Tab-separated table of C-alpha atoms and ligand atoms in Angstrom:
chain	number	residue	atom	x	y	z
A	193	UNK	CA	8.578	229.713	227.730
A	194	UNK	CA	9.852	229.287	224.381
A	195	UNK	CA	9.012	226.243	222.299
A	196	UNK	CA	12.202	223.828	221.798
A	197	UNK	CA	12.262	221.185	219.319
A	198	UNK	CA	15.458	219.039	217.713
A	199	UNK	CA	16.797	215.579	215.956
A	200	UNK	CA	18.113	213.579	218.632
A	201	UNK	CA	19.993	210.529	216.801
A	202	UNK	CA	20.924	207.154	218.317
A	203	UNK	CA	24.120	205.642	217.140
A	204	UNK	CA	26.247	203.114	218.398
A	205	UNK	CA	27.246	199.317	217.615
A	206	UNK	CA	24.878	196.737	216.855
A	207	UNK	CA	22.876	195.177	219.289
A	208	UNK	CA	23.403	197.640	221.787
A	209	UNK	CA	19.493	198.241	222.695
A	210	UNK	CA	19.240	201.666	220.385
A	211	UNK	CA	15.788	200.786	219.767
A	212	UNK	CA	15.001	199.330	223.056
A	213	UNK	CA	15.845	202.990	223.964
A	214	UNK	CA	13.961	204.611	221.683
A	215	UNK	CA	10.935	202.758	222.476
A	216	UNK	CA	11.068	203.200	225.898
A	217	UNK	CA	11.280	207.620	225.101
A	218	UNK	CA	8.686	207.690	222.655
A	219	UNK	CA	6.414	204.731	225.037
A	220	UNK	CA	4.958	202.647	221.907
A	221	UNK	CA	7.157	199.682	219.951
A	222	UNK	CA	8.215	201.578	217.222
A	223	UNK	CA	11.357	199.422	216.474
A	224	UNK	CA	11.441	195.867	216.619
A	225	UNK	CA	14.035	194.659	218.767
A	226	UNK	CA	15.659	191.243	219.120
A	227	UNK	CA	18.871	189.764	220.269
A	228	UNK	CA	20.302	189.734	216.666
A	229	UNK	CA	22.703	192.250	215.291
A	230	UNK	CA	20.888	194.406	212.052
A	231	UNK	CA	17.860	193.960	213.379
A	232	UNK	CA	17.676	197.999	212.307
A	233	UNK	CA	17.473	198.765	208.703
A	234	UNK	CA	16.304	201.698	208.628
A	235	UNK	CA	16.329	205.457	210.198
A	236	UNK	CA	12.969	205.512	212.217
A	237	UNK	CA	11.335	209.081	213.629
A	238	UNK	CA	9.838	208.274	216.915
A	239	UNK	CA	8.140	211.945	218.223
A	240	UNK	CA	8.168	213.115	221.190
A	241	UNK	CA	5.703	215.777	222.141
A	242	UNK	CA	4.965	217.891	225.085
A	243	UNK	CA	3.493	221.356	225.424
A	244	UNK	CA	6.682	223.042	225.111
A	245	UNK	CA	8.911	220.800	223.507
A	246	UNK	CA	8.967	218.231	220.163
A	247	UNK	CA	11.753	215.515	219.898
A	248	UNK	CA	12.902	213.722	217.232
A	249	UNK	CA	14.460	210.146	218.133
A	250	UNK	CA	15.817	208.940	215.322
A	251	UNK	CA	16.560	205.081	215.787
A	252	UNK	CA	19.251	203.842	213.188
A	253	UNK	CA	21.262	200.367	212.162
A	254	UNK	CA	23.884	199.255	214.156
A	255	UNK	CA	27.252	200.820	212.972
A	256	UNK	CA	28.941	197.548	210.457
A	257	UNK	CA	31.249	197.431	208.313
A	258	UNK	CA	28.828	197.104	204.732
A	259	UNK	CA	29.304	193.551	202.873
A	260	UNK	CA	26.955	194.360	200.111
A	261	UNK	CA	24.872	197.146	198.795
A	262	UNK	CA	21.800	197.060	201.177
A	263	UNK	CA	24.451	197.095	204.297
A	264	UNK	CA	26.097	200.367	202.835
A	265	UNK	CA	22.753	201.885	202.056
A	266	UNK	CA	22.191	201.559	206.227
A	267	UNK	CA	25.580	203.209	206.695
A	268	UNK	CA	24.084	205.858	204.695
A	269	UNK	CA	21.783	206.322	207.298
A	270	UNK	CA	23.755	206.131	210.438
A	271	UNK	CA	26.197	209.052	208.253
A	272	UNK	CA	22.763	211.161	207.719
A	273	UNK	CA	21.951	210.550	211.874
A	274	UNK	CA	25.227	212.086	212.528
A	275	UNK	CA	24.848	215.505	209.635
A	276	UNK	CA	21.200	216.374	211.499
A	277	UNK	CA	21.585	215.737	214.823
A	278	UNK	CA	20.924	219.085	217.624
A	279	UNK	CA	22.048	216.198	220.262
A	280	UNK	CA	23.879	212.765	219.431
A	281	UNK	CA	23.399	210.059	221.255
A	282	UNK	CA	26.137	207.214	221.613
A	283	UNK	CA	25.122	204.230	223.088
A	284	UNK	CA	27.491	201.408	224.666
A	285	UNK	CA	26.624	198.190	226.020
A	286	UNK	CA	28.526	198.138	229.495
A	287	UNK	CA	30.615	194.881	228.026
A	288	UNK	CA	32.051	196.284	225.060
A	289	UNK	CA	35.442	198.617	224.046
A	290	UNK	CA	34.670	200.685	221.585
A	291	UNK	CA	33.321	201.427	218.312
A	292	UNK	CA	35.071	199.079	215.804
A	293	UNK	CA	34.624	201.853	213.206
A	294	UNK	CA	37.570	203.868	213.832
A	295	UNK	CA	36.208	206.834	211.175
A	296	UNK	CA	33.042	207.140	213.295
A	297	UNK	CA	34.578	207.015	216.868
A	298	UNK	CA	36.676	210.200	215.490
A	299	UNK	CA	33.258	211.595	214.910
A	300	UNK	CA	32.022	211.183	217.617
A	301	UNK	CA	34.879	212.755	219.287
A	302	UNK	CA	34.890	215.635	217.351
A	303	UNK	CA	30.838	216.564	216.935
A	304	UNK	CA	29.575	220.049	216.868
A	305	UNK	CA	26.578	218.994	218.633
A	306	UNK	CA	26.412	217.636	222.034
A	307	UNK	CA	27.002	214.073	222.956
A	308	UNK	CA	25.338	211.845	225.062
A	309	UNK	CA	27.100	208.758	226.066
A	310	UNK	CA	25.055	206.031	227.570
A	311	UNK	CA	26.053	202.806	229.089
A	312	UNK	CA	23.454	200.566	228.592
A	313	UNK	CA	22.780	197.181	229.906
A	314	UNK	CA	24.188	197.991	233.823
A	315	UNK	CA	21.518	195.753	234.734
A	316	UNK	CA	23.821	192.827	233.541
A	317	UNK	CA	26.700	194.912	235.415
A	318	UNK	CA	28.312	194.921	238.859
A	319	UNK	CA	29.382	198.042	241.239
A	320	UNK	CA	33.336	197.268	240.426
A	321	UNK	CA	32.752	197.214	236.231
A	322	UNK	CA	30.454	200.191	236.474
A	323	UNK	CA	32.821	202.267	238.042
A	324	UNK	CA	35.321	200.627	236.095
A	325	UNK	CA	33.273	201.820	232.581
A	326	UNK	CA	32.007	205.033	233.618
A	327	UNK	CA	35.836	206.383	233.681
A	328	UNK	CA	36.952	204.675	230.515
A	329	UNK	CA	34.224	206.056	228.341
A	330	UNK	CA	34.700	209.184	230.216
A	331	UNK	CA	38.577	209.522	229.437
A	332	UNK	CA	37.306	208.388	225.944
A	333	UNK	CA	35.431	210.724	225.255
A	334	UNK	CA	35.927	213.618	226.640
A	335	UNK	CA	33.166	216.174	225.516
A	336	UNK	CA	30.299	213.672	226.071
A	337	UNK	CA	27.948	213.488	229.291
A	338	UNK	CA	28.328	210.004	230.454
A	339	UNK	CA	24.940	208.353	232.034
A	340	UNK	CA	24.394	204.370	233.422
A	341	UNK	CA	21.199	203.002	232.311
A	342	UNK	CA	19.278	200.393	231.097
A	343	UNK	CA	16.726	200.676	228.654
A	344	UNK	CA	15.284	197.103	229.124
A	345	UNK	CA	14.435	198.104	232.983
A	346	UNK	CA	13.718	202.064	232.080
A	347	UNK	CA	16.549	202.528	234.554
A	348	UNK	CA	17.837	206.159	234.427
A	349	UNK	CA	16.654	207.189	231.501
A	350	UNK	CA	15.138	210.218	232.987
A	351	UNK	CA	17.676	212.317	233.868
A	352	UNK	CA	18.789	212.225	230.114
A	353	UNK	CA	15.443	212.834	228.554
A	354	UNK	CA	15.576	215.968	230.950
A	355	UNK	CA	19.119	216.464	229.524
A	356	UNK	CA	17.653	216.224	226.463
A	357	UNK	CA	15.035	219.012	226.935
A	358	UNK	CA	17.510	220.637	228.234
A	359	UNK	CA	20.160	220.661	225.236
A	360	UNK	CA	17.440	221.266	222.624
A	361	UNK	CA	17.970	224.179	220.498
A	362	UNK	CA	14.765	226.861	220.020
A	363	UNK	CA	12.421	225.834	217.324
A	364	UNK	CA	8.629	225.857	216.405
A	365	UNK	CA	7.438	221.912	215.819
A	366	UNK	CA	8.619	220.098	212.765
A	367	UNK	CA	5.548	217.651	212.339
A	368	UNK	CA	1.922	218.351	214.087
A	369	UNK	CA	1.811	217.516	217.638
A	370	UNK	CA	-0.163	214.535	217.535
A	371	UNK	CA	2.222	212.539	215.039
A	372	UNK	CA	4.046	210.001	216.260
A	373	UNK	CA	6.543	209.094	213.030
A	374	UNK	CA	7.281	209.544	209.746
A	375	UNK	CA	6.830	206.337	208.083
A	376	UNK	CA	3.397	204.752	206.739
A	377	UNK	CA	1.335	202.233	208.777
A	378	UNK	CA	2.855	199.444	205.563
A	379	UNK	CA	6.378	200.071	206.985
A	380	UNK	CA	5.044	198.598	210.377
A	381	UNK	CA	3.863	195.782	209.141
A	382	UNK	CA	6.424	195.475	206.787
A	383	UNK	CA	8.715	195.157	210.201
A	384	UNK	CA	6.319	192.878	212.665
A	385	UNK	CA	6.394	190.452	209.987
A	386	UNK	CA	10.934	191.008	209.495
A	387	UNK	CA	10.838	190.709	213.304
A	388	UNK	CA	9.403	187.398	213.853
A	389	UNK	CA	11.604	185.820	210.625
A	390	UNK	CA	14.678	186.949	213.250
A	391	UNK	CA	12.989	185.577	215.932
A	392	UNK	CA	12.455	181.788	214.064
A	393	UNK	CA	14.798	181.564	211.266
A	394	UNK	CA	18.736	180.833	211.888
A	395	UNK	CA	21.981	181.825	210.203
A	396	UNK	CA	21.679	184.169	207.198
A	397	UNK	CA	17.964	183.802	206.362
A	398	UNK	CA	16.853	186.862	208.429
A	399	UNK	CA	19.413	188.794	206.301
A	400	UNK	CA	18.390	187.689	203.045
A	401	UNK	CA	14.679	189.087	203.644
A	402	UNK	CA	12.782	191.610	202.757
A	403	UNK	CA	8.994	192.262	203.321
A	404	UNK	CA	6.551	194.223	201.057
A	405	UNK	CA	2.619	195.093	202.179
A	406	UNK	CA	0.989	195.076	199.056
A	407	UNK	CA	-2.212	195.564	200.185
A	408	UNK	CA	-3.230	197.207	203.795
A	409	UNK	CA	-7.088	197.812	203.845
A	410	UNK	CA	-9.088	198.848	206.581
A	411	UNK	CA	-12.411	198.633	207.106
A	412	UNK	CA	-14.954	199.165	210.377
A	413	UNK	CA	-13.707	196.234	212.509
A	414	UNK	CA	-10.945	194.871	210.703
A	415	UNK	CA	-7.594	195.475	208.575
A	416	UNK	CA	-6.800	193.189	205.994
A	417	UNK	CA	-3.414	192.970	205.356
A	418	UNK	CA	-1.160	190.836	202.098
A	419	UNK	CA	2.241	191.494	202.319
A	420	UNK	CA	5.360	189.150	200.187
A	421	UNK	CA	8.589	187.418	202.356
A	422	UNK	CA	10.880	188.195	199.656
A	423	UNK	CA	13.874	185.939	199.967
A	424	UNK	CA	16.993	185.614	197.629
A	425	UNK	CA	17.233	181.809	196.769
A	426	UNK	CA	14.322	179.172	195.659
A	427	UNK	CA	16.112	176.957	198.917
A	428	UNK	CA	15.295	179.493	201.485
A	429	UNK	CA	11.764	179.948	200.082
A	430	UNK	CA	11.446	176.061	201.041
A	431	UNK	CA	12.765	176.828	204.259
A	432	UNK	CA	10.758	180.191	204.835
A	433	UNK	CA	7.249	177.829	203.910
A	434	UNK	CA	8.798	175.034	206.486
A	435	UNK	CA	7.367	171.411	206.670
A	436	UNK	CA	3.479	171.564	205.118
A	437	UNK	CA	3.994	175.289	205.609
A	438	UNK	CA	4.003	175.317	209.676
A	439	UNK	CA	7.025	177.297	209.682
A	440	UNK	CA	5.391	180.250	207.328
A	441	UNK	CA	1.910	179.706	209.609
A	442	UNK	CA	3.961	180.505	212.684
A	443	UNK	CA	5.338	183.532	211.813
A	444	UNK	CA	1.697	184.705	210.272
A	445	UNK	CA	0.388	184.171	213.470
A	446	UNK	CA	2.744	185.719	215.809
A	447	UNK	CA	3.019	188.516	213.318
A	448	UNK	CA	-0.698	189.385	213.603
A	449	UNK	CA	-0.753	189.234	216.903
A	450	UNK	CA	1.709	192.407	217.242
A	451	UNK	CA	-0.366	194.208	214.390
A	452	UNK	CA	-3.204	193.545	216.217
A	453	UNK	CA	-1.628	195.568	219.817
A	454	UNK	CA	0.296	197.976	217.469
A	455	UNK	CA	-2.969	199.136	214.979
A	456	UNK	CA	-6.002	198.185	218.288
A	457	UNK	CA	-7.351	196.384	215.812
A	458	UNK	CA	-8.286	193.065	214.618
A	459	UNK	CA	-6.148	191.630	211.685
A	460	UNK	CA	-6.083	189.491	208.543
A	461	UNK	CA	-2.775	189.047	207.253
A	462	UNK	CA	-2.281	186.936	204.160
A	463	UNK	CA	1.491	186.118	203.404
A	464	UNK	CA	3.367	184.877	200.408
A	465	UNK	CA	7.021	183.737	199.899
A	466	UNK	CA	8.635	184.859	196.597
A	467	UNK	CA	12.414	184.761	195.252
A	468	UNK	CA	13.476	188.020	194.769
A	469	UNK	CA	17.175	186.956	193.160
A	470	UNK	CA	20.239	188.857	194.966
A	471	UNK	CA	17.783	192.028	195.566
A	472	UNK	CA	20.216	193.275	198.463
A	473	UNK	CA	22.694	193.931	195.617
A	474	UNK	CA	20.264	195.579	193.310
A	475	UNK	CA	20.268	198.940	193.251
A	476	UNK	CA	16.473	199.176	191.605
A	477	UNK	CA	15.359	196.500	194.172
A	478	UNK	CA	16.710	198.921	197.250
A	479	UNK	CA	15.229	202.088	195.859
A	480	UNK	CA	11.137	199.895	195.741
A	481	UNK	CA	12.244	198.732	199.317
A	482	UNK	CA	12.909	202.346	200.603
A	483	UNK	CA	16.041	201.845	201.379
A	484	UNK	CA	17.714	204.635	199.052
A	485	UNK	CA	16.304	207.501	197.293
B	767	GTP	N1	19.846	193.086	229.874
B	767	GTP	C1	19.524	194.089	229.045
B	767	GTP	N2	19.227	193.822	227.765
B	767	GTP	C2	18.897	194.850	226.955
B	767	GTP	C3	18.859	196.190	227.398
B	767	GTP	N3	18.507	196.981	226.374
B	767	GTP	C4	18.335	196.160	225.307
B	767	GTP	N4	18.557	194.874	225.654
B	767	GTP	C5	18.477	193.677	224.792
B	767	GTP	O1	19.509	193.743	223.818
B	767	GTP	C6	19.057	193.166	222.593
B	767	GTP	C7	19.210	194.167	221.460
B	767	GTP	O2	18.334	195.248	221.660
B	767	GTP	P1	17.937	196.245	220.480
B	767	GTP	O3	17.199	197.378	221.096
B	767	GTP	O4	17.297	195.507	219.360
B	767	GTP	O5	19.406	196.715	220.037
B	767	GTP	P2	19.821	197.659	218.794
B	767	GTP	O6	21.000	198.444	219.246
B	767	GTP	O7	18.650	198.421	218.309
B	767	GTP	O8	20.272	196.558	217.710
B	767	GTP	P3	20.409	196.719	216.085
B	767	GTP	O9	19.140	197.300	215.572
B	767	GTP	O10	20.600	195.305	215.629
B	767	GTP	O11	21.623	197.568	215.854
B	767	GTP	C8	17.613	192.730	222.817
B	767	GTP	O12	17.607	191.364	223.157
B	767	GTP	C9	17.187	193.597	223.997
B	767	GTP	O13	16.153	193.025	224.776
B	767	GTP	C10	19.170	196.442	228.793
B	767	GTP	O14	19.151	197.562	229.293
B	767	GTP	N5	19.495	195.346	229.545
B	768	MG	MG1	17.725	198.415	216.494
Protein backbone atom coordinates (compact mmCIF):
# COMPACT_ATOMS: atom_id res chain seq x y z
CA UNK A 1 0.00 0.00 0.00
CA UNK A 2 1.11 3.33 -0.86
CA UNK A 3 1.66 5.98 1.77
CA UNK A 4 -1.12 8.90 1.59
CA UNK A 5 -0.73 12.07 3.30
CA UNK A 6 -2.70 15.70 2.77
CA UNK A 7 -3.94 19.26 4.40
CA UNK A 8 -7.33 18.73 5.43
CA UNK A 9 -8.70 22.39 6.40
CA UNK A 10 -11.70 23.22 8.60
CA UNK A 11 -13.68 26.23 7.63
CA UNK A 12 -16.93 27.38 8.40
CA UNK A 13 -18.71 30.20 10.62
CA UNK A 14 -17.80 30.96 14.00
CA UNK A 15 -18.71 28.95 16.74
CA UNK A 16 -19.57 26.11 14.80
CA UNK A 17 -17.36 23.42 16.88
CA UNK A 18 -14.27 23.47 14.13
CA UNK A 19 -12.03 22.85 16.89
CA UNK A 20 -14.22 20.67 18.89
CA UNK A 21 -13.77 18.62 15.65
CA UNK A 22 -10.42 18.78 15.31
CA UNK A 23 -9.75 17.72 18.72
CA UNK A 24 -11.81 14.95 18.69
CA UNK A 25 -9.55 13.58 15.06
CA UNK A 26 -6.30 14.29 16.34
CA UNK A 27 -7.60 12.86 20.32
CA UNK A 28 -5.58 15.60 22.48
CA UNK A 29 -7.04 19.45 23.16
CA UNK A 30 -5.18 21.12 20.72
CA UNK A 31 -7.67 24.08 20.33
CA UNK A 32 -9.34 25.67 23.04
CA UNK A 33 -12.89 25.73 22.60
CA UNK A 34 -15.62 27.77 24.26
CA UNK A 35 -19.06 28.99 23.53
CA UNK A 36 -17.72 32.40 22.24
CA UNK A 37 -17.33 33.32 18.64
CA UNK A 38 -13.19 33.99 17.73
CA UNK A 39 -12.26 31.86 20.12
CA UNK A 40 -9.73 30.71 17.00
CA UNK A 41 -7.00 33.02 16.11
CA UNK A 42 -4.94 31.19 14.57
CA UNK A 43 -4.34 28.23 11.83
CA UNK A 44 -3.41 25.19 14.13
CA UNK A 45 -1.72 21.71 12.56
CA UNK A 46 -3.17 18.92 14.50
CA UNK A 47 -1.33 15.45 12.88
CA UNK A 48 -2.72 12.63 12.31
CA UNK A 49 -0.58 9.58 11.90
CA UNK A 50 -1.06 6.00 11.08
CA UNK A 51 1.16 3.47 9.36
CA UNK A 52 0.02 4.31 6.03
CA UNK A 53 -1.37 7.57 6.18
CA UNK A 54 -0.39 11.37 7.74
CA UNK A 55 -3.19 14.07 8.06
CA UNK A 56 -3.02 17.45 8.42
CA UNK A 57 -6.13 19.12 10.31
CA UNK A 58 -5.75 22.44 10.06
CA UNK A 59 -8.17 24.22 12.63
CA UNK A 60 -8.80 27.97 11.60
CA UNK A 61 -10.95 31.27 12.91
CA UNK A 62 -14.38 31.41 12.36
CA UNK A 63 -15.14 33.06 8.91
CA UNK A 64 -16.04 37.26 10.09
CA UNK A 65 -16.23 39.97 8.49
CA UNK A 66 -12.55 41.81 9.83
CA UNK A 67 -13.20 45.11 12.06
CA UNK A 68 -9.59 45.82 12.58
CA UNK A 69 -6.22 44.61 11.58
CA UNK A 70 -5.78 41.49 13.85
CA UNK A 71 -9.45 40.24 12.53
CA UNK A 72 -8.19 40.54 8.80
CA UNK A 73 -4.88 38.96 9.63
CA UNK A 74 -7.29 35.67 10.72
CA UNK A 75 -9.07 36.02 7.38
CA UNK A 76 -5.71 35.65 6.04
CA UNK A 77 -5.66 32.43 7.42
CA UNK A 78 -9.00 30.98 6.70
CA UNK A 79 -7.95 32.35 2.67
CA UNK A 80 -4.49 30.26 3.12
CA UNK A 81 -6.85 27.01 4.59
CA UNK A 82 -8.72 27.22 1.43
CA UNK A 83 -5.19 27.67 -1.31
CA UNK A 84 -3.63 24.23 0.52
CA UNK A 85 -6.25 22.15 1.15
CA UNK A 86 -6.16 18.14 -0.69
CA UNK A 87 -9.79 17.97 1.14
CA UNK A 88 -11.92 21.02 2.55
CA UNK A 89 -13.92 20.68 5.15
CA UNK A 90 -17.13 22.94 5.68
CA UNK A 91 -18.68 22.77 8.79
CA UNK A 92 -22.42 23.92 9.67
CA UNK A 93 -24.09 24.01 12.85
CA UNK A 94 -27.54 22.20 12.11
CA UNK A 95 -29.36 25.78 13.15
CA UNK A 96 -27.81 28.02 10.82
CA UNK A 97 -28.37 29.18 6.78
CA UNK A 98 -25.43 29.76 5.38
CA UNK A 99 -22.17 31.33 5.27
CA UNK A 100 -22.73 35.12 5.70
CA UNK A 101 -19.61 35.62 3.53
CA UNK A 102 -21.05 35.48 0.21
CA UNK A 103 -17.22 35.53 -1.54
CA UNK A 104 -16.38 32.37 0.45
CA UNK A 105 -19.68 30.36 0.00
CA UNK A 106 -18.80 30.84 -3.93
CA UNK A 107 -15.63 29.13 -2.93
CA UNK A 108 -16.71 26.71 -1.53
CA UNK A 109 -18.94 25.94 -4.33
CA UNK A 110 -16.49 26.08 -6.79
CA UNK A 111 -13.21 24.19 -5.02
CA UNK A 112 -10.86 22.05 -6.93
CA UNK A 113 -10.49 19.88 -4.04
CA UNK A 114 -13.11 17.84 -2.49
CA UNK A 115 -15.60 19.07 0.00
CA UNK A 116 -16.81 17.77 3.01
CA UNK A 117 -19.90 19.22 4.40
CA UNK A 118 -20.70 18.45 7.96
CA UNK A 119 -23.68 19.24 10.00
CA UNK A 120 -22.65 19.54 13.30
CA UNK A 121 -24.49 19.83 16.49
CA UNK A 122 -27.53 17.06 15.44
CA UNK A 123 -27.33 16.24 18.94
CA UNK A 124 -29.32 19.54 19.62
CA UNK A 125 -31.48 18.38 16.43
CA UNK A 126 -34.69 16.44 15.82
CA UNK A 127 -35.55 13.62 13.02
CA UNK A 128 -37.92 16.33 11.05
CA UNK A 129 -34.92 19.32 10.97
CA UNK A 130 -32.31 16.73 10.13
CA UNK A 131 -33.94 15.59 7.23
CA UNK A 132 -35.03 18.95 6.71
CA UNK A 133 -30.98 20.18 6.66
CA UNK A 134 -29.44 17.33 5.09
CA UNK A 135 -31.38 18.32 1.66
CA UNK A 136 -30.83 22.04 1.92
CA UNK A 137 -27.10 21.86 2.30
CA UNK A 138 -27.25 19.16 -0.19
CA UNK A 139 -29.13 21.30 -2.97
CA UNK A 140 -26.58 23.95 -1.70
CA UNK A 141 -23.94 22.56 -2.42
CA UNK A 142 -23.89 20.36 -4.80
CA UNK A 143 -20.30 18.81 -5.18
CA UNK A 144 -19.87 18.31 -1.39
CA UNK A 145 -20.46 14.90 0.60
CA UNK A 146 -22.93 15.81 3.19
CA UNK A 147 -22.45 13.89 6.76
CA UNK A 148 -24.68 14.46 10.34
CA UNK A 149 -22.49 14.56 13.26
CA UNK A 150 -21.60 15.87 16.34
CA UNK A 151 -18.29 16.50 17.43
CA UNK A 152 -19.18 17.18 21.14
CA UNK A 153 -20.64 13.38 21.35
CA UNK A 154 -17.91 11.90 18.64
CA UNK A 155 -21.11 11.03 16.80
CA UNK A 156 -20.30 9.98 13.17
CA UNK A 157 -17.25 11.22 12.78
CA UNK A 158 -15.91 8.00 11.56
CA UNK A 159 -17.21 7.44 8.46
CA UNK A 160 -15.60 10.85 7.39
CA UNK A 161 -12.19 10.30 8.83
CA UNK A 162 -12.45 7.05 6.61
CA UNK A 163 -13.62 9.46 3.85
CA UNK A 164 -10.85 11.28 4.59
CA UNK A 165 -8.26 8.46 4.13
CA UNK A 166 -9.98 7.78 1.48
CA UNK A 167 -9.79 11.23 -0.54
CA UNK A 168 -6.13 11.76 0.39
CA UNK A 169 -3.88 12.25 -2.44
CA UNK A 170 -0.36 9.96 -2.56
CA UNK A 171 2.42 11.48 -0.62
CA UNK A 172 5.46 10.52 1.62
CA UNK A 173 4.91 12.30 5.35
CA UNK A 174 5.30 16.01 5.65
CA UNK A 175 6.51 16.15 9.41
CA UNK A 176 8.05 12.89 11.34
CA UNK A 177 5.52 10.51 12.47
CA UNK A 178 5.58 11.13 15.99
CA UNK A 179 4.76 15.02 15.75
CA UNK A 180 1.73 16.08 16.71
CA UNK A 181 1.76 20.07 15.47
CA UNK A 182 3.55 22.70 14.28
CA UNK A 183 3.52 25.28 16.85
CA UNK A 184 5.91 25.56 20.06
CA UNK A 185 4.87 24.28 23.53
CA UNK A 186 4.73 28.72 24.36
CA UNK A 187 1.82 28.87 21.84
CA UNK A 188 -0.09 26.38 24.20
CA UNK A 189 0.25 28.14 26.97
CA UNK A 190 -0.05 31.20 25.33
CA UNK A 191 -3.83 29.74 24.54
CA UNK A 192 -4.81 27.87 28.09
CA UNK A 193 -4.21 31.10 29.60
CA UNK A 194 -6.59 33.20 26.28
CA UNK A 195 -9.06 30.38 27.01
CA UNK A 196 -9.90 30.88 30.53
CA UNK A 197 -9.96 35.06 29.99
CA UNK A 198 -13.12 33.86 27.51
CA UNK A 199 -14.31 31.71 29.94
CA UNK A 200 -14.41 34.69 32.98
CA UNK A 201 -14.26 37.97 31.36
CA UNK A 202 -17.51 39.56 29.53
CA UNK A 203 -18.12 41.80 26.54
CA UNK A 204 -15.02 42.87 24.57
CA UNK A 205 -12.25 42.06 27.08
CA UNK A 206 -11.52 38.55 25.65
CA UNK A 207 -11.01 40.40 22.32
CA UNK A 208 -8.77 42.96 23.43
CA UNK A 209 -6.14 40.23 24.74
CA UNK A 210 -3.28 38.89 23.87
CA UNK A 211 -0.90 36.50 25.80
CA UNK A 212 2.94 36.24 25.55
CA UNK A 213 5.15 33.25 27.47
CA UNK A 214 8.17 34.94 28.14
CA UNK A 215 9.73 32.45 29.89
CA UNK A 216 8.82 28.46 29.68
CA UNK A 217 11.54 26.45 31.63
CA UNK A 218 11.55 22.99 32.40
CA UNK A 219 13.28 21.24 34.71
CA UNK A 220 13.08 17.37 36.26
CA UNK A 221 9.68 17.66 38.00
CA UNK A 222 8.45 20.89 37.11
CA UNK A 223 7.88 23.70 34.30
CA UNK A 224 8.02 27.10 35.27
CA UNK A 225 6.14 29.18 33.25
CA UNK A 226 5.82 33.66 33.11
CA UNK A 227 3.76 34.67 30.50
CA UNK A 228 2.09 38.77 30.11
CA UNK A 229 -2.11 39.33 29.68
CA UNK A 230 -1.55 42.04 27.34
CA UNK A 231 -4.65 44.17 27.24
CA UNK A 232 -5.33 47.48 25.27
CA UNK A 233 -6.57 50.03 27.96
CA UNK A 234 -5.12 50.85 31.68
CA UNK A 235 -9.28 50.18 32.66
CA UNK A 236 -9.29 46.66 31.51
CA UNK A 237 -5.93 45.98 33.20
CA UNK A 238 -7.99 46.93 36.51
CA UNK A 239 -10.55 44.68 35.47
CA UNK A 240 -8.17 41.78 34.19
CA UNK A 241 -6.33 42.06 38.10
CA UNK A 242 -10.16 42.08 39.59
CA UNK A 243 -10.90 43.01 43.30
CA UNK A 244 -7.34 42.43 45.44
CA UNK A 245 -6.39 40.53 42.30
CA UNK A 246 -8.95 37.40 42.74
CA UNK A 247 -10.06 37.79 39.33
CA UNK A 248 -6.25 37.49 37.79
CA UNK A 249 -5.67 34.48 40.66
CA UNK A 250 -8.60 32.64 39.11
CA UNK A 251 -7.64 32.49 35.82
CA UNK A 252 -3.81 31.52 37.01
CA UNK A 253 -5.21 28.75 38.61
CA UNK A 254 -7.55 27.26 36.22
CA UNK A 255 -4.96 27.98 33.59
CA UNK A 256 -2.36 25.72 35.28
CA UNK A 257 -4.47 23.24 35.82
CA UNK A 258 -4.92 22.57 31.87
CA UNK A 259 -1.01 23.00 31.44
CA UNK A 260 -0.61 20.67 33.94
CA UNK A 261 -3.03 17.65 31.81
CA UNK A 262 -1.76 19.16 28.48
CA UNK A 263 2.42 19.09 29.33
CA UNK A 264 1.88 15.68 32.35
CA UNK A 265 3.55 17.83 34.29
CA UNK A 266 3.48 19.90 37.30
CA UNK A 267 3.34 23.76 36.73
CA UNK A 268 4.36 27.20 37.97
CA UNK A 269 2.85 29.84 36.10
CA UNK A 270 3.57 33.42 37.06
CA UNK A 271 1.26 36.04 35.24
CA UNK A 272 1.41 39.74 34.68
CA UNK A 273 -1.12 42.26 33.22
CA UNK A 274 0.40 44.97 30.96
CA UNK A 275 -1.24 47.70 28.52
CA UNK A 276 -0.22 47.01 25.28
CA UNK A 277 -2.05 50.36 23.60
CA UNK A 278 -4.36 49.42 20.43
CA UNK A 279 -1.79 46.40 19.59
CA UNK A 280 -4.66 44.65 17.44
CA UNK A 281 -4.19 47.61 15.06
CA UNK A 282 -0.45 47.54 15.03
CA UNK A 283 1.02 46.01 12.43
CA UNK A 284 4.62 45.50 14.43
CA UNK A 285 2.57 44.30 17.49
CA UNK A 286 0.79 41.40 15.13
CA UNK A 287 3.98 40.33 13.45
CA UNK A 288 5.76 39.66 17.69
CA UNK A 289 2.29 37.95 18.31
CA UNK A 290 2.60 35.55 15.26
CA UNK A 291 -0.13 36.56 13.78
CA UNK A 292 1.45 37.77 10.31
CA UNK A 293 4.70 37.15 8.77
N1 LIG B 1 -24.33 20.49 21.48
C1 LIG B 1 -23.17 20.52 20.81
N2 LIG B 1 -22.28 21.49 21.05
C2 LIG B 1 -21.12 21.49 20.37
C3 LIG B 1 -20.80 20.50 19.41
N3 LIG B 1 -19.59 20.76 18.90
C4 LIG B 1 -19.15 21.89 19.52
N4 LIG B 1 -20.07 22.32 20.41
C5 LIG B 1 -19.98 23.51 21.28
O1 LIG B 1 -20.01 24.68 20.48
C6 LIG B 1 -19.19 25.69 21.06
C7 LIG B 1 -18.14 26.16 20.06
O2 LIG B 1 -17.24 25.11 19.80
P1 LIG B 1 -15.81 25.38 19.14
O3 LIG B 1 -15.24 24.05 18.80
O4 LIG B 1 -15.01 26.30 19.98
O5 LIG B 1 -16.28 26.14 17.81
P2 LIG B 1 -15.36 26.83 16.67
O6 LIG B 1 -16.07 26.63 15.38
O7 LIG B 1 -13.97 26.33 16.76
O8 LIG B 1 -15.44 28.37 17.11
P3 LIG B 1 -14.43 29.61 16.72
O9 LIG B 1 -13.04 29.17 17.00
O10 LIG B 1 -14.87 30.70 17.63
O11 LIG B 1 -14.71 29.91 15.27
C8 LIG B 1 -18.58 25.09 22.33
O12 LIG B 1 -19.38 25.47 23.42
C9 LIG B 1 -18.68 23.60 22.06
O13 LIG B 1 -18.75 22.81 23.24
C10 LIG B 1 -21.77 19.45 19.18
O14 LIG B 1 -21.60 18.53 18.39
N5 LIG B 1 -22.93 19.53 19.91
MG1 LIG C 1 -12.23 27.32 17.13
Amino acid sequence: MKHKAGFVNIIGNPNVGKSTLMNAFVGEKLSIITSKAQTTRHRILGIVNDEHHQILFSDTPGIIKPAYEMQASMMDFVKSAFEDADVLIYMVEIGEKELKDEAFFEKIKSSKAPVLLLINKIDTSNQEQIEEKMQYWQSKVPNANVYLISALEKFNILPVFDKIKELLPESPPFYPKDQLTDKPERFFVNEAIREKILLNYKKEIPYAVEILTEEFFEEDEIIRIRAIIMVERETQKGIIIGHKGAALKKVGMDARKDLEAFFGKKIFLDLYVKVNKNWRSNDRQLKRFGYKE
